[in-house]
C-alpha positions as a Python dict, from the first residue, in 0.01 Angstrom:
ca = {
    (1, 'X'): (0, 0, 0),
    (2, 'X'): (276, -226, -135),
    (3, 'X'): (506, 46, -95),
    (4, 'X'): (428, 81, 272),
    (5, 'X'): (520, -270, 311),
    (6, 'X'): (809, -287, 141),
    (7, 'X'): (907, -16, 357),
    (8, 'X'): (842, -138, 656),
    (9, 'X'): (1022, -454, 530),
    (10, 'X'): (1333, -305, 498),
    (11, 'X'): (1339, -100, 809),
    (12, 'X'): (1266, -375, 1000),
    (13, 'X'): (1545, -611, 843),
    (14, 'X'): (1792, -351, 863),
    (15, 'X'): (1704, -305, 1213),
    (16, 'X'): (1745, -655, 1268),
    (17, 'X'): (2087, -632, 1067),
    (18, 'X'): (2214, -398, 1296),
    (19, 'X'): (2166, -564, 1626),
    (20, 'X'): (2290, -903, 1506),
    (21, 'X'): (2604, -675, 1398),
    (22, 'X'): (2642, -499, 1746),
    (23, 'X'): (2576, -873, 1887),
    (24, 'X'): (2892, -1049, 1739),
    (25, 'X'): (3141, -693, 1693),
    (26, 'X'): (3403, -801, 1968),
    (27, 'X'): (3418, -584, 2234),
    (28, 'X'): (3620, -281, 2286),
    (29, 'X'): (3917, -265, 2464),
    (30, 'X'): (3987, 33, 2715),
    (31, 'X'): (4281, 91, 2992),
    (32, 'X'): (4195, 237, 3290),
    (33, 'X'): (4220, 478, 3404),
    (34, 'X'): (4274, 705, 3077),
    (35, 'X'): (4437, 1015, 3164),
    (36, 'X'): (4699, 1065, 3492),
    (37, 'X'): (4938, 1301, 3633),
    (38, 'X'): (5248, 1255, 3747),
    (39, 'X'): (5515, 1522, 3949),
    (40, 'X'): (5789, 1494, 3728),
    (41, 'X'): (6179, 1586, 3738),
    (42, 'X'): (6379, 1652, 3448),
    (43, 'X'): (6655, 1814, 3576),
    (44, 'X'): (6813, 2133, 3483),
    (45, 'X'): (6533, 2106, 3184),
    (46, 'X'): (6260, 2203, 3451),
    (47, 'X'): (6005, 1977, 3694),
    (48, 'X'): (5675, 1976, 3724),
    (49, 'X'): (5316, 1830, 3652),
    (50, 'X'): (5315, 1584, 3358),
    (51, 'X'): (5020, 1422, 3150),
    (52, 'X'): (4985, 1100, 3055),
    (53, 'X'): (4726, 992, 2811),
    (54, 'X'): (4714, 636, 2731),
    (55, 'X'): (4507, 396, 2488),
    (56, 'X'): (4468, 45, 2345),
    (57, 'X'): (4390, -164, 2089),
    (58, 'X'): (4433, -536, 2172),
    (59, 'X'): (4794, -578, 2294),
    (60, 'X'): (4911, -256, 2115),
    (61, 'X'): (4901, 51, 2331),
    (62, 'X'): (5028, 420, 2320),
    (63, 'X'): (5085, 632, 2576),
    (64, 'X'): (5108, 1091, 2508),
    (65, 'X'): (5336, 1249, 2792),
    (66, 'X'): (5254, 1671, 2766),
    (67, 'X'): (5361, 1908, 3045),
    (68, 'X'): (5316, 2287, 3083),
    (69, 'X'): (5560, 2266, 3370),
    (70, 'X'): (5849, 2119, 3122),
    (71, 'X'): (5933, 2317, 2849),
    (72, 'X'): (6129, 2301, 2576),
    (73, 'X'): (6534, 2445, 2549),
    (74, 'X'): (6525, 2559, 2230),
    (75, 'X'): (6274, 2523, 1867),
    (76, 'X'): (6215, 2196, 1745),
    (77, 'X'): (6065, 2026, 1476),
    (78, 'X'): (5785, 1789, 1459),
    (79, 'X'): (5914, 1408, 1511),
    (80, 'X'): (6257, 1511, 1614),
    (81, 'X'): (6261, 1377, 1939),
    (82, 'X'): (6298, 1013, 2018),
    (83, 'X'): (6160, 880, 2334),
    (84, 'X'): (6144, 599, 2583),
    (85, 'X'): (5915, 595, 2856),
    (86, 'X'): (5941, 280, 3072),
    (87, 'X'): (5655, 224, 3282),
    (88, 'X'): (5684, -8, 3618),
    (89, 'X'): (5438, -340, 3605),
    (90, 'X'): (5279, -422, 3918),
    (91, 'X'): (5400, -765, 3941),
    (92, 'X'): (5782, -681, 3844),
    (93, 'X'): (5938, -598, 3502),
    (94, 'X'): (5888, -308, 3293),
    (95, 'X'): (5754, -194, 2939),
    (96, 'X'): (5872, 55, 2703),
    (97, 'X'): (5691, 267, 2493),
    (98, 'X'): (5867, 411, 2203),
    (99, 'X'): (5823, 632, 1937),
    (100, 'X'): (5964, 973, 1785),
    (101, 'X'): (5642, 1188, 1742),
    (102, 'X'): (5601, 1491, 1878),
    (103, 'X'): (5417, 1832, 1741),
    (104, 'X'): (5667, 2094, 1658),
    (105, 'X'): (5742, 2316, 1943),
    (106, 'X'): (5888, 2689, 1983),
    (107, 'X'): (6181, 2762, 2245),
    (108, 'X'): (6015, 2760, 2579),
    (109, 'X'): (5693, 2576, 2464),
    (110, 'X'): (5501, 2308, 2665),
    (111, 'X'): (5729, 1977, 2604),
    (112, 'X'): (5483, 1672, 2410),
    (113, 'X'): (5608, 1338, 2338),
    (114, 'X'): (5430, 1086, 2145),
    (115, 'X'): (5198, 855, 2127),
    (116, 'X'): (5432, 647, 2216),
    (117, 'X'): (5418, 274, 2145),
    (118, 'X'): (5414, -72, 2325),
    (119, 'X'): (5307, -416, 2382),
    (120, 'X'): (5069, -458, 2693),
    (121, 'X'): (4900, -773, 2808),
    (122, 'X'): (4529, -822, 2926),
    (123, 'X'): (4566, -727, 3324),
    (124, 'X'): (4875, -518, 3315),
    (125, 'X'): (4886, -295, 3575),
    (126, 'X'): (5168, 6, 3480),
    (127, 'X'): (5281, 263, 3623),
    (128, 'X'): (5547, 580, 3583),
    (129, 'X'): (5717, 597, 3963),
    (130, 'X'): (6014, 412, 3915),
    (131, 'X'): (6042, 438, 3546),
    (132, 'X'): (6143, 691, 3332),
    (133, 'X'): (6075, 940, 3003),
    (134, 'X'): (6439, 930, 2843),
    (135, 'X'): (6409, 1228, 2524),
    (136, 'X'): (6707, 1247, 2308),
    (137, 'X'): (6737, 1568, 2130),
    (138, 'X'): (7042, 1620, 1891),
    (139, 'X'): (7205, 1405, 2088),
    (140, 'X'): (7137, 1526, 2408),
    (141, 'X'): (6915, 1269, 2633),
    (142, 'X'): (6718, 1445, 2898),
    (143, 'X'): (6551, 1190, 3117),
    (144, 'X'): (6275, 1266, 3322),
    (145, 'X'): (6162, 1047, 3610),
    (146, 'X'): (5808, 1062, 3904),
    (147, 'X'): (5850, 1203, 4204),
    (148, 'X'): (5572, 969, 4350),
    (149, 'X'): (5280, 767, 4213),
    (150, 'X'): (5067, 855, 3929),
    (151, 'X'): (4751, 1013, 4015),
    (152, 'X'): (4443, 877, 3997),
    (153, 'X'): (4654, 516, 3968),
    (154, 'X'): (4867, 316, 3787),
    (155, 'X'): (4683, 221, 3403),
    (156, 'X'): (4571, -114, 3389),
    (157, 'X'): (4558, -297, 3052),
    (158, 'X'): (4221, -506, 2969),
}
């Protein structure tokens, strides 16, 4: 019988453990919306629908630009592209988010950039029409820019 109440004991203070713990863990930050699409236009290096993926963690945030549409001009390795995508704030001003990651990707393969870093504050409202992706590749900067507002909206920051 002690058993059983020793048990029960520690079941029950765990349990109580564990909602004191969910009680005071701060809450998590989120941008919304997640995921939007952009037209994009990159030139002679091809146009198309774009991806943008975008997360946070206080003020830090990271945005992931993919597109089937864009492909890349010739093999390259992973991290060998360094990129700067300014995104347009709602109220005036911009933010960069940079970074040089990037999977690596065969001649003609879907072009994917990032995450990409930056430095958002609570409310910021961002988006890509009237920024830019700049990619530098050996050299060689190929700068993409939206051919009209993201889709579903801009991200906005918590």
């Amino acid at each position: 019988m002690r058993c059983k109440r020793i048990g029960a004991g520690a079941a029950l203070a765990a349990g109580a453990l564990a909602v004191a713990g969910l009680a005071v863990a701060p809450a998590a930050l989120a941008v919304t919306p997640q995921t939007a699409t952009i037209n994009a236009d990159c030139g002679a290096f091809g146009s198309g629908e774009a991806t943008l993926t975008a997360t946070q963690d206080g003020t830090a945030a990271t945005v992931t630009v993919k597109s089937s549409a864009i492909t890349a001009p010739i093999g390259l390795g992973e991290d060998s592209i360094s990129s700067t995508l300014t995104l347009v704030k709602s109220g005036g001003g911009t933010v960069d988010f940079t970074g040089t990651e990037n999977p690596a990707m065969a001649a003609g393969a879907p072009v994917e950039v990032g995450p990409l870093s930056g430095t958002v504050a609570s409310g910021d409202s961002l988006e890509a029409f009237g920024g830019s992706l700049k990619m530098t590749v050996f050299g060689i900067t190929i700068t993409c820019t939206a051919s009209g507002p993201q889709s579903p909206g801009p991200f906005v920051f918590d």
